[in-house]
Amino acid sequence: MLLPVPAVVLLLIGLIAVAPLALASPPDPLWVGGLFDADDGDDVVLAVTSADGATDGATLDAIKALWPVLGAVPPAGPIDRARSALPVFHGRAPPIA
């Protein structure tokens, strides 16, 4: 299924705009006295945008190996519709004392 062109353009704009928005740093509050070197959220932005948690691609290779396993298995023979409509769970009452 192909996406319409406006949807693709919006998706690309969204992906391109994420990095500058993540790297944006709010200005230090000048109306409050003191030095805001490590308490203005810059460390959070650096932690989110750093590549410390990036993988080397081995995980993707493991996922690619699962694709043949996730395929559909066709039925071996014709399906008996009358038998397949029976309830799976048969409830059980406690014995009469």
mmCIF file of C-alpha atoms in Angstrom, residues 41-81:
data_model
loop_
_atom_site.group_PDB
_atom_site.id
_atom_site.type_symbol
_atom_site.label_atom_id
_atom_site.label_comp_id
_atom_site.label_asym_id
_atom_site.label_seq_id
_atom_site.Cartn_x
_atom_site.Cartn_y
_atom_site.Cartn_z
ATOM 1 C CA GLY A 41 17.935 20.737 31.405
ATOM 2 C CA ASP A 42 20.931 20.644 29.058
ATOM 3 C CA ASP A 43 22.094 17.357 30.541
ATOM 4 C CA VAL A 44 18.722 15.786 29.712
ATOM 5 C CA VAL A 45 18.912 16.977 26.094
ATOM 6 C CA LEU A 46 22.453 15.625 25.761
ATOM 7 C CA ALA A 47 21.438 12.279 27.262
ATOM 8 C CA VAL A 48 18.507 11.925 24.864
ATOM 9 C CA THR A 49 20.432 12.924 21.742
ATOM 10 C CA SER A 50 23.682 11.082 22.500
ATOM 11 C CA ALA A 51 24.503 7.813 20.774
ATOM 12 C CA ASP A 52 25.541 5.947 23.930
ATOM 13 C CA GLY A 53 22.612 3.555 23.669
ATOM 14 C CA ALA A 54 22.936 2.989 19.919
ATOM 15 C CA THR A 55 23.387 -0.571 18.732
ATOM 16 C CA ASP A 56 25.865 -1.826 16.192
ATOM 17 C CA GLY A 57 23.199 -3.481 14.063
ATOM 18 C CA ALA A 58 23.418 -7.005 15.482
ATOM 19 C CA THR A 59 19.903 -6.627 16.850
ATOM 20 C CA LEU A 60 18.563 -5.830 13.399
ATOM 21 C CA ASP A 61 20.208 -8.945 11.977
ATOM 22 C CA ALA A 62 18.499 -11.053 14.644
ATOM 23 C CA ILE A 63 15.120 -9.527 13.776
ATOM 24 C CA LYS A 64 15.656 -10.154 10.053
ATOM 25 C CA ALA A 65 16.245 -13.834 10.824
ATOM 26 C CA LEU A 66 12.756 -14.055 12.375
ATOM 27 C CA TRP A 67 10.838 -12.900 9.282
ATOM 28 C CA PRO A 68 10.542 -16.402 7.723
ATOM 29 C CA VAL A 69 9.250 -17.743 11.049
ATOM 30 C CA LEU A 70 6.485 -15.141 11.225
ATOM 31 C CA GLY A 71 4.841 -16.241 7.969
ATOM 32 C CA ALA A 72 1.356 -17.757 7.725
ATOM 33 C CA VAL A 73 0.893 -21.519 7.589
ATOM 34 C CA PRO A 74 -1.846 -22.706 5.203
ATOM 35 C CA PRO A 75 -4.307 -25.319 6.520
ATOM 36 C CA ALA A 76 -3.473 -28.935 5.697
ATOM 37 C CA GLY A 77 -6.989 -29.813 4.572
ATOM 38 C CA PRO A 78 -10.516 -28.481 4.302
ATOM 39 C CA ILE A 79 -11.933 -26.827 7.403
ATOM 40 C CA ASP A 80 -15.062 -28.406 8.895
ATOM 41 C CA ARG A 81 -17.161 -25.313 9.697
#
